[in-house]
Amino acid sequence: IIQIGLICLIACISFLFIHIIPGNPATIMLGESATPENIKEAIHELKLDLPIHVQFISWVKGVLHGNFGKSYFMREEVKVILARRFPRTFWLAIYAVFITILIGIPMGIIAAINHNTLLDKAIIIICTSFLSIPIFVLALSLMFIFAVRLGWFPVAGSYVSPFADLIGSIKGLFLPALSISSMSLAYLARMTRSAMLEIMNKDFIRTARAKGLKEKTVIIKHMLKPASITIISCLGLTFGSLLGGTIISETVFVVPGIGRLMYESVLARDYLVIQSLILFVGIIYSLVNLVTDILYAAVDPRISYN
């Protein structure tokens, strides 16, 4: 119920977005060189000549039937544009989350079991550095080193469907995925470290070690599993934000996803696309949060939603 209410709220905000912008949206979209006839045609096409409540009801009915309207500049249905762009962002987000898990969780575990040592402090410094470096700086640096200088990966504009060419897809999306996962893996590493440190001194950990269990078993089964709630929360937020569109990375590496679509729509003043993207991203966040809540109950039997 909360998620449905949140989606309704986002729908209202995304609709009002086009009306709170100063000036006539049609005039802003067409520019100063537009003739009165062009402006009048755009106003009629965007249905801005109707009362606001009629516009809202008409738009909601269209959205419920899968009709988000038509882009004024691309001259295509918005749902068609989203269907073409979203898979790029989806696979980019999958790669980024995979990198986050592969690097972030082991870093957090290593830092926790080596608490207050030089290795622990080094990992903290690395995480702080990743959290501090702007994504566009890291993206351009990765592009210069690994694409321009070393030539290991494509510079930009490379996207291959994973079903068509898995290796080509991995190479084409590795650098943008690494750039957008830098902050999330650093955040996941620090949260994993904190969760593990909180559990390390619990009585059941001492009992497990007293029974003579291997340290690897203690870490994975008795420490990592209770800390999984924190890890799932971090991954849920990360995946939701990545699916929402990675504007900077997709723009730098010319990945034709919904993040770059948002950038292009803002430049073109294509407010109907922006409005639909806001709603689309809001729905994605709500669905990811719902799945995350379900995973809580699956991982921790003490949590129940009865």
mmCIF file of C-alpha atoms in Angstrom:
data_model
loop_
_atom_site.group_PDB
_atom_site.id
_atom_site.type_symbol
_atom_site.label_atom_id
_atom_site.label_comp_id
_atom_site.label_asym_id
_atom_site.label_seq_id
_atom_site.Cartn_x
_atom_site.Cartn_y
_atom_site.Cartn_z
ATOM 1 C CA ILE A 1 0.000 0.000 0.000
ATOM 2 C CA ILE A 2 2.828 2.380 0.870
ATOM 3 C CA GLN A 3 4.537 1.701 -2.459
ATOM 4 C CA ILE A 4 1.294 2.325 -4.379
ATOM 5 C CA GLY A 5 0.774 5.599 -2.512
ATOM 6 C CA LEU A 6 4.361 6.588 -3.261
ATOM 7 C CA ILE A 7 3.887 5.897 -6.981
ATOM 8 C CA CYS A 8 0.710 8.021 -6.997
ATOM 9 C CA LEU A 9 2.593 10.858 -5.307
ATOM 10 C CA ILE A 10 5.425 10.611 -7.835
ATOM 11 C CA ALA A 11 2.859 10.668 -10.662
ATOM 12 C CA CYS A 12 1.410 13.924 -9.325
ATOM 13 C CA ILE A 13 4.861 15.488 -8.936
ATOM 14 C CA SER A 14 6.009 14.413 -12.388
ATOM 15 C CA PHE A 15 2.829 15.849 -13.934
ATOM 16 C CA LEU A 16 3.118 19.152 -12.068
ATOM 17 C CA PHE A 17 6.772 19.399 -13.125
ATOM 18 C CA ILE A 18 5.815 20.659 -16.566
ATOM 19 C CA HIS A 19 3.474 23.289 -15.104
ATOM 20 C CA ILE A 20 5.743 24.816 -12.450
ATOM 21 C CA ILE A 21 8.415 25.742 -14.973
ATOM 22 C CA PRO A 22 8.353 29.519 -15.556
ATOM 23 C CA GLY A 23 7.004 30.516 -18.960
ATOM 24 C CA ASN A 24 5.164 28.585 -21.615
ATOM 25 C CA PRO A 25 6.628 25.067 -21.996
ATOM 26 C CA ALA A 26 5.880 25.069 -25.730
ATOM 27 C CA THR A 27 7.765 28.353 -26.200
ATOM 28 C CA ILE A 28 10.715 27.047 -24.176
ATOM 29 C CA MET A 29 10.785 23.818 -26.186
ATOM 30 C CA LEU A 30 10.683 25.502 -29.595
ATOM 31 C CA GLY A 31 12.999 28.391 -28.794
ATOM 32 C CA GLU A 32 12.888 32.073 -29.590
ATOM 33 C CA SER A 33 12.788 31.488 -33.353
ATOM 34 C CA ALA A 34 9.426 29.700 -33.196
ATOM 35 C CA THR A 35 6.494 31.304 -34.975
ATOM 36 C CA PRO A 36 3.132 31.817 -33.242
ATOM 37 C CA GLU A 37 1.690 29.063 -35.447
ATOM 38 C CA ASN A 38 4.376 26.602 -34.295
ATOM 39 C CA ILE A 39 3.776 27.507 -30.658
ATOM 40 C CA LYS A 40 0.017 27.123 -31.054
ATOM 41 C CA GLU A 41 0.504 23.717 -32.696
ATOM 42 C CA ALA A 42 2.845 22.569 -29.902
ATOM 43 C CA ILE A 43 0.418 23.743 -27.208
ATOM 44 C CA HIS A 44 -2.392 21.784 -28.867
ATOM 45 C CA GLU A 45 -0.218 18.677 -29.305
ATOM 46 C CA LEU A 46 0.860 18.770 -25.653
ATOM 47 C CA LYS A 47 -2.775 19.415 -24.632
ATOM 48 C CA LEU A 48 -1.702 22.498 -22.699
ATOM 49 C CA ASP A 49 -4.798 24.335 -23.913
ATOM 50 C CA LEU A 50 -6.995 22.115 -21.717
ATOM 51 C CA PRO A 51 -7.765 22.744 -18.001
ATOM 52 C CA ILE A 52 -5.079 21.324 -15.751
ATOM 53 C CA HIS A 53 -7.355 18.752 -14.110
ATOM 54 C CA VAL A 54 -8.458 17.507 -17.540
ATOM 55 C CA GLN A 55 -4.805 17.230 -18.594
ATOM 56 C CA PHE A 56 -3.976 15.252 -15.457
ATOM 57 C CA ILE A 57 -6.894 12.826 -15.838
ATOM 58 C CA SER A 58 -6.095 12.324 -19.522
ATOM 59 C CA TRP A 59 -2.418 11.708 -18.753
ATOM 60 C CA VAL A 60 -3.177 9.243 -15.929
ATOM 61 C CA LYS A 61 -5.565 7.304 -18.164
ATOM 62 C CA GLY A 62 -2.888 7.137 -20.823
ATOM 63 C CA VAL A 63 -0.234 5.952 -18.354
ATOM 64 C CA LEU A 64 -2.538 3.238 -17.002
ATOM 65 C CA HIS A 65 -2.934 1.989 -20.573
ATOM 66 C CA GLY A 66 0.806 2.151 -21.199
ATOM 67 C CA ASN A 67 0.632 5.371 -23.201
ATOM 68 C CA PHE A 68 3.142 7.959 -21.954
ATOM 69 C CA GLY A 69 2.564 10.314 -24.840
ATOM 70 C CA LYS A 70 4.723 11.271 -27.796
ATOM 71 C CA SER A 71 8.095 12.985 -27.755
ATOM 72 C CA TYR A 72 7.823 16.339 -29.486
ATOM 73 C CA PHE A 73 11.405 16.294 -30.781
ATOM 74 C CA MET A 74 12.029 12.586 -31.427
ATOM 75 C CA ARG A 75 8.556 12.202 -32.967
ATOM 76 C CA GLU A 76 8.211 8.785 -31.329
ATOM 77 C CA GLU A 77 6.043 7.332 -28.615
ATOM 78 C CA VAL A 78 7.751 7.713 -25.246
ATOM 79 C CA LYS A 79 7.107 4.054 -24.393
ATOM 80 C CA VAL A 80 8.953 3.029 -27.559
ATOM 81 C CA ILE A 81 11.920 5.213 -26.615
ATOM 82 C CA LEU A 82 11.970 3.804 -23.073
ATOM 83 C CA ALA A 83 11.735 0.235 -24.362
ATOM 84 C CA ARG A 84 14.748 0.868 -26.587
ATOM 85 C CA ARG A 85 16.856 2.708 -23.988
ATOM 86 C CA PHE A 86 16.052 0.869 -20.741
ATOM 87 C CA PRO A 87 17.807 -2.470 -21.575
ATOM 88 C CA ARG A 88 21.113 -0.571 -21.936
ATOM 89 C CA THR A 89 20.798 0.927 -18.480
ATOM 90 C CA PHE A 90 19.553 -2.385 -17.046
ATOM 91 C CA TRP A 91 22.615 -4.349 -18.196
ATOM 92 C CA LEU A 92 24.910 -1.514 -17.160
ATOM 93 C CA ALA A 93 23.352 -1.617 -13.690
ATOM 94 C CA ILE A 94 23.736 -5.421 -13.548
ATOM 95 C CA TYR A 95 27.454 -5.136 -14.343
ATOM 96 C CA ALA A 96 27.898 -2.341 -11.811
ATOM 97 C CA VAL A 97 26.160 -4.296 -9.040
ATOM 98 C CA PHE A 98 28.231 -7.382 -9.880
ATOM 99 C CA ILE A 99 31.435 -5.326 -9.555
ATOM 100 C CA THR A 100 30.128 -3.809 -6.327
ATOM 101 C CA ILE A 101 29.481 -7.246 -4.805
ATOM 102 C CA LEU A 102 32.710 -8.752 -6.117
ATOM 103 C CA ILE A 103 34.898 -5.999 -4.643
ATOM 104 C CA GLY A 104 32.876 -4.291 -1.910
ATOM 105 C CA ILE A 105 31.935 -7.269 0.261
ATOM 106 C CA PRO A 106 35.429 -8.870 0.351
ATOM 107 C CA MET A 107 36.955 -5.458 1.163
ATOM 108 C CA GLY A 108 34.541 -5.035 4.071
ATOM 109 C CA ILE A 109 35.206 -8.537 5.404
ATOM 110 C CA ILE A 110 38.991 -8.154 5.151
ATOM 111 C CA ALA A 111 38.830 -4.777 6.913
ATOM 112 C CA ALA A 112 36.669 -6.189 9.713
ATOM 113 C CA ILE A 113 38.779 -9.265 10.474
ATOM 114 C CA ASN A 114 41.913 -7.060 10.402
ATOM 115 C CA HIS A 115 40.395 -4.354 12.565
ATOM 116 C CA ASN A 116 42.741 -1.512 13.575
ATOM 117 C CA THR A 117 45.596 -2.913 11.502
ATOM 118 C CA LEU A 118 47.429 -1.227 8.644
ATOM 119 C CA LEU A 119 45.372 -3.201 6.136
ATOM 120 C CA ASP A 120 42.139 -2.004 7.726
ATOM 121 C CA LYS A 121 43.274 1.619 7.584
ATOM 122 C CA ALA A 122 44.382 1.224 3.962
ATOM 123 C CA ILE A 123 40.959 -0.096 2.961
ATOM 124 C CA ILE A 124 39.269 2.797 4.784
ATOM 125 C CA ILE A 125 41.482 5.285 2.907
ATOM 126 C CA ILE A 126 40.661 3.611 -0.423
ATOM 127 C CA CYS A 127 36.931 3.692 0.330
ATOM 128 C CA THR A 128 37.095 7.339 1.375
ATOM 129 C CA SER A 129 38.947 8.166 -1.834
ATOM 130 C CA PHE A 130 36.327 6.425 -3.988
ATOM 131 C CA LEU A 131 33.559 8.271 -2.155
ATOM 132 C CA SER A 132 35.333 11.590 -2.694
ATOM 133 C CA ILE A 133 36.260 11.323 -6.382
ATOM 134 C CA PRO A 134 33.531 12.729 -8.678
ATOM 135 C CA ILE A 135 32.183 10.156 -11.126
ATOM 136 C CA PHE A 136 32.987 12.250 -14.194
ATOM 137 C CA VAL A 137 36.650 12.575 -13.098
ATOM 138 C CA LEU A 138 36.943 8.820 -12.544
ATOM 139 C CA ALA A 139 35.128 8.073 -15.818
ATOM 140 C CA LEU A 140 37.432 10.303 -17.856
ATOM 141 C CA SER A 141 40.499 8.873 -16.078
ATOM 142 C CA LEU A 142 39.443 5.285 -16.779
ATOM 143 C CA MET A 143 38.735 6.180 -20.393
ATOM 144 C CA PHE A 144 42.147 7.815 -20.823
ATOM 145 C CA ILE A 145 44.147 5.017 -19.160
ATOM 146 C CA PHE A 146 42.396 1.820 -20.242
ATOM 147 C CA ALA A 147 40.810 2.900 -23.540
ATOM 148 C CA VAL A 148 43.049 5.590 -25.037
ATOM 149 C CA ARG A 149 46.479 4.612 -23.686
ATOM 150 C CA LEU A 150 46.232 0.847 -23.241
ATOM 151 C CA GLY A 151 43.459 0.178 -25.749
ATOM 152 C CA TRP A 152 41.979 -2.631 -23.658
ATOM 153 C CA PHE A 153 38.400 -1.387 -23.891
ATOM 154 C CA PRO A 154 36.343 0.677 -26.360
ATOM 155 C CA VAL A 155 36.539 4.442 -25.821
ATOM 156 C CA ALA A 156 32.818 5.102 -26.096
ATOM 157 C CA GLY A 157 29.645 4.303 -27.934
ATOM 158 C CA SER A 158 30.033 0.539 -27.677
ATOM 159 C CA TYR A 159 27.006 -1.501 -26.746
ATOM 160 C CA VAL A 160 26.375 -5.116 -27.683
ATOM 161 C CA SER A 161 23.470 -7.169 -26.407
ATOM 162 C CA PRO A 162 24.751 -9.762 -23.893
ATOM 163 C CA PHE A 163 22.639 -12.380 -25.667
ATOM 164 C CA ALA A 164 24.348 -11.607 -28.983
ATOM 165 C CA ASP A 165 27.948 -11.193 -27.824
ATOM 166 C CA LEU A 166 28.688 -11.678 -24.131
ATOM 167 C CA ILE A 167 32.413 -10.854 -24.359
ATOM 168 C CA GLY A 168 31.782 -7.784 -26.487
ATOM 169 C CA SER A 169 29.109 -6.607 -24.080
ATOM 170 C CA ILE A 170 31.398 -7.051 -21.072
ATOM 171 C CA LYS A 171 34.192 -5.101 -22.758
ATOM 172 C CA GLY A 172 31.857 -2.376 -23.953
ATOM 173 C CA LEU A 173 30.199 -1.776 -20.580
ATOM 174 C CA PHE A 174 33.069 -2.550 -18.196
ATOM 175 C CA LEU A 175 34.493 0.980 -17.898
ATOM 176 C CA PRO A 176 31.152 2.768 -17.431
ATOM 177 C CA ALA A 177 30.075 0.058 -14.956
ATOM 178 C CA LEU A 178 33.332 0.423 -13.012
ATOM 179 C CA SER A 179 33.012 4.208 -12.893
ATOM 180 C CA ILE A 180 29.472 4.195 -11.505
ATOM 181 C CA SER A 181 30.177 1.332 -9.080
ATOM 182 C CA SER A 182 33.131 3.088 -7.421
ATOM 183 C CA MET A 183 31.052 4.966 -4.864
ATOM 184 C CA SER A 184 28.638 2.090 -4.248
ATOM 185 C CA LEU A 185 31.383 -0.494 -3.669
ATOM 186 C CA ALA A 186 33.140 1.865 -1.258
ATOM 187 C CA TYR A 187 29.885 2.446 0.606
ATOM 188 C CA LEU A 188 29.114 -1.292 0.652
ATOM 189 C CA ALA A 189 32.622 -2.079 1.930
ATOM 190 C CA ARG A 190 32.268 0.374 4.830
ATOM 191 C CA MET A 191 28.775 -0.839 5.734
ATOM 192 C CA THR A 192 29.883 -4.489 5.559
ATOM 193 C CA ARG A 193 32.845 -3.669 7.795
ATOM 194 C CA SER A 194 30.616 -1.921 10.349
ATOM 195 C CA ALA A 195 28.056 -4.755 10.372
ATOM 196 C CA MET A 196 30.762 -7.400 10.758
ATOM 197 C CA LEU A 197 32.471 -5.514 13.600
ATOM 198 C CA GLU A 198 29.164 -5.251 15.434
ATOM 199 C CA ILE A 199 28.644 -9.027 15.205
ATOM 200 C CA MET A 200 32.233 -10.120 15.903
ATOM 201 C CA ASN A 201 31.942 -9.654 19.674
ATOM 202 C CA LYS A 202 28.605 -11.420 20.049
ATOM 203 C CA ASP A 203 28.365 -14.467 22.305
ATOM 204 C CA PHE A 204 27.360 -16.855 19.484
ATOM 205 C CA ILE A 205 30.575 -15.995 17.609
ATOM 206 C CA ARG A 206 32.656 -16.883 20.660
ATOM 207 C CA THR A 207 30.646 -20.108 21.007
ATOM 208 C CA ALA A 208 31.225 -21.017 17.368
ATOM 209 C CA ARG A 209 34.964 -20.514 17.743
ATOM 210 C CA ALA A 210 34.995 -22.434 21.037
ATOM 211 C CA LYS A 211 33.439 -25.390 19.232
ATOM 212 C CA GLY A 212 36.513 -25.527 17.024
ATOM 213 C CA LEU A 213 34.847 -24.391 13.794
ATOM 214 C CA LYS A 214 37.136 -23.195 11.040
ATOM 215 C CA GLU A 215 37.559 -19.432 10.850
ATOM 216 C CA LYS A 216 36.254 -19.466 7.274
ATOM 217 C CA THR A 217 33.028 -21.132 8.450
ATOM 218 C CA VAL A 218 32.668 -18.665 11.318
ATOM 219 C CA ILE A 219 33.100 -15.699 9.001
ATOM 220 C CA ILE A 220 30.794 -16.851 6.198
ATOM 221 C CA LYS A 221 28.079 -18.700 8.119
ATOM 222 C CA HIS A 222 27.960 -16.998 11.515
ATOM 223 C CA MET A 223 29.138 -13.449 10.756
ATOM 224 C CA LEU A 224 28.325 -12.677 7.137
ATOM 225 C CA LYS A 225 24.803 -14.098 7.232
ATOM 226 C CA PRO A 226 23.583 -11.877 10.111
ATOM 227 C CA ALA A 227 25.199 -8.917 8.365
ATOM 228 C CA SER A 228 23.321 -9.678 5.129
ATOM 229 C CA ILE A 229 20.425 -7.367 6.069
ATOM 230 C CA THR A 230 22.773 -4.389 5.916
ATOM 231 C CA ILE A 231 24.320 -5.661 2.680
ATOM 232 C CA ILE A 232 20.912 -6.167 1.037
ATOM 233 C CA SER A 233 19.870 -2.638 2.024
ATOM 234 C CA CYS A 234 22.981 -1.173 0.400
ATOM 235 C CA LEU A 235 22.569 -3.250 -2.747
ATOM 236 C CA GLY A 236 18.888 -2.358 -3.019
ATOM 237 C CA LEU A 237 19.630 1.356 -2.878
ATOM 238 C CA THR A 238 22.521 0.923 -5.312
ATOM 239 C CA PHE A 239 20.561 -1.073 -7.865
ATOM 240 C CA GLY A 240 17.609 1.311 -7.673
ATOM 241 C CA SER A 241 19.765 4.367 -8.247
ATOM 242 C CA LEU A 242 21.619 2.705 -11.136
ATOM 243 C CA LEU A 243 18.401 1.644 -12.847
ATOM 244 C CA GLY A 244 17.130 5.171 -12.366
ATOM 245 C CA GLY A 245 19.686 6.296 -14.884
ATOM 246 C CA THR A 246 23.387 7.027 -14.637
ATOM 247 C CA ILE A 247 23.464 10.354 -16.430
ATOM 248 C CA ILE A 248 27.168 11.186 -16.073
ATOM 249 C CA SER A 249 28.601 7.786 -16.954
ATOM 250 C CA GLU A 250 26.227 7.162 -19.852
ATOM 251 C CA THR A 251 26.973 10.630 -21.214
ATOM 252 C CA VAL A 252 30.770 10.292 -20.931
ATOM 253 C CA PHE A 253 30.867 6.806 -22.466
ATOM 254 C CA VAL A 254 27.992 7.470 -24.888
ATOM 255 C CA VAL A 255 25.891 4.562 -23.630
ATOM 256 C CA PRO A 256 22.375 4.964 -25.085
ATOM 257 C CA GLY A 257 20.503 4.363 -21.827
ATOM 258 C CA ILE A 258 17.821 6.268 -19.942
ATOM 259 C CA GLY A 259 20.428 8.359 -18.113
ATOM 260 C CA ARG A 260 21.660 9.773 -21.410
ATOM 261 C CA LEU A 261 18.032 10.087 -22.533
ATOM 262 C CA MET A 262 17.364 12.322 -19.536
ATOM 263 C CA TYR A 263 20.385 14.454 -20.427
ATOM 264 C CA GLU A 264 19.302 14.764 -24.061
ATOM 265 C CA SER A 265 15.703 15.549 -23.074
ATOM 266 C CA VAL A 266 16.773 18.315 -20.703
ATOM 267 C CA LEU A 267 18.940 19.892 -23.415
ATOM 268 C CA ALA A 268 16.096 19.626 -25.934
ATOM 269 C CA ARG A 269 13.496 20.829 -23.401
ATOM 270 C CA ASP A 270 11.452 17.719 -24.213
ATOM 271 C CA TYR A 271 9.380 17.991 -21.065
ATOM 272 C CA LEU A 272 6.966 15.186 -21.870
ATOM 273 C CA VAL A 273 9.899 12.732 -21.954
ATOM 274 C CA ILE A 274 11.317 14.211 -18.727
ATOM 275 C CA GLN A 275 7.911 13.893 -17.082
ATOM 276 C CA SER A 276 7.627 10.240 -18.125
ATOM 277 C CA LEU A 277 11.194 9.494 -17.001
ATOM 278 C CA ILE A 278 10.514 10.898 -13.527
ATOM 279 C CA LEU A 279 7.506 8.613 -13.170
ATOM 280 C CA PHE A 280 9.383 5.649 -14.663
ATOM 281 C CA VAL A 281 12.327 6.067 -12.304
ATOM 282 C CA GLY A 282 9.952 6.440 -9.343
ATOM 283 C CA ILE A 283 8.225 3.174 -10.230
ATOM 284 C CA ILE A 284 11.601 1.448 -10.501
ATOM 285 C CA TYR A 285 12.645 2.677 -7.052
ATOM 286 C CA SER A 286 9.365 1.474 -5.561
ATOM 287 C CA LEU A 287 9.698 -1.982 -7.120
ATOM 288 C CA VAL A 288 13.328 -2.323 -5.984
ATOM 289 C CA ASN A 289 12.365 -1.320 -2.428
ATOM 290 C CA LEU A 290 9.542 -3.872 -2.487
ATOM 291 C CA VAL A 291 11.903 -6.648 -3.615
ATOM 292 C CA THR A 292 14.419 -5.574 -0.963
ATOM 293 C CA ASP A 293 11.759 -5.842 1.773
ATOM 294 C CA ILE A 294 10.834 -9.330 0.544
ATOM 295 C CA LEU A 295 14.497 -10.376 0.620
ATOM 296 C CA TYR A 296 14.721 -9.250 4.252
ATOM 297 C CA ALA A 297 12.151 -11.875 5.244
ATOM 298 C CA ALA A 298 13.823 -14.509 3.073
ATOM 299 C CA VAL A 299 17.231 -13.943 4.668
ATOM 300 C CA ASP A 300 16.202 -13.334 8.290
ATOM 301 C CA PRO A 301 13.397 -15.638 9.568
ATOM 302 C CA ARG A 302 12.818 -13.264 12.503
ATOM 303 C CA ILE A 303 11.292 -10.738 10.071
ATOM 304 C CA SER A 304 7.658 -11.328 9.227
ATOM 305 C CA TYR A 305 5.150 -9.211 7.262
ATOM 306 C CA ASN A 306 2.024 -10.970 8.529
#
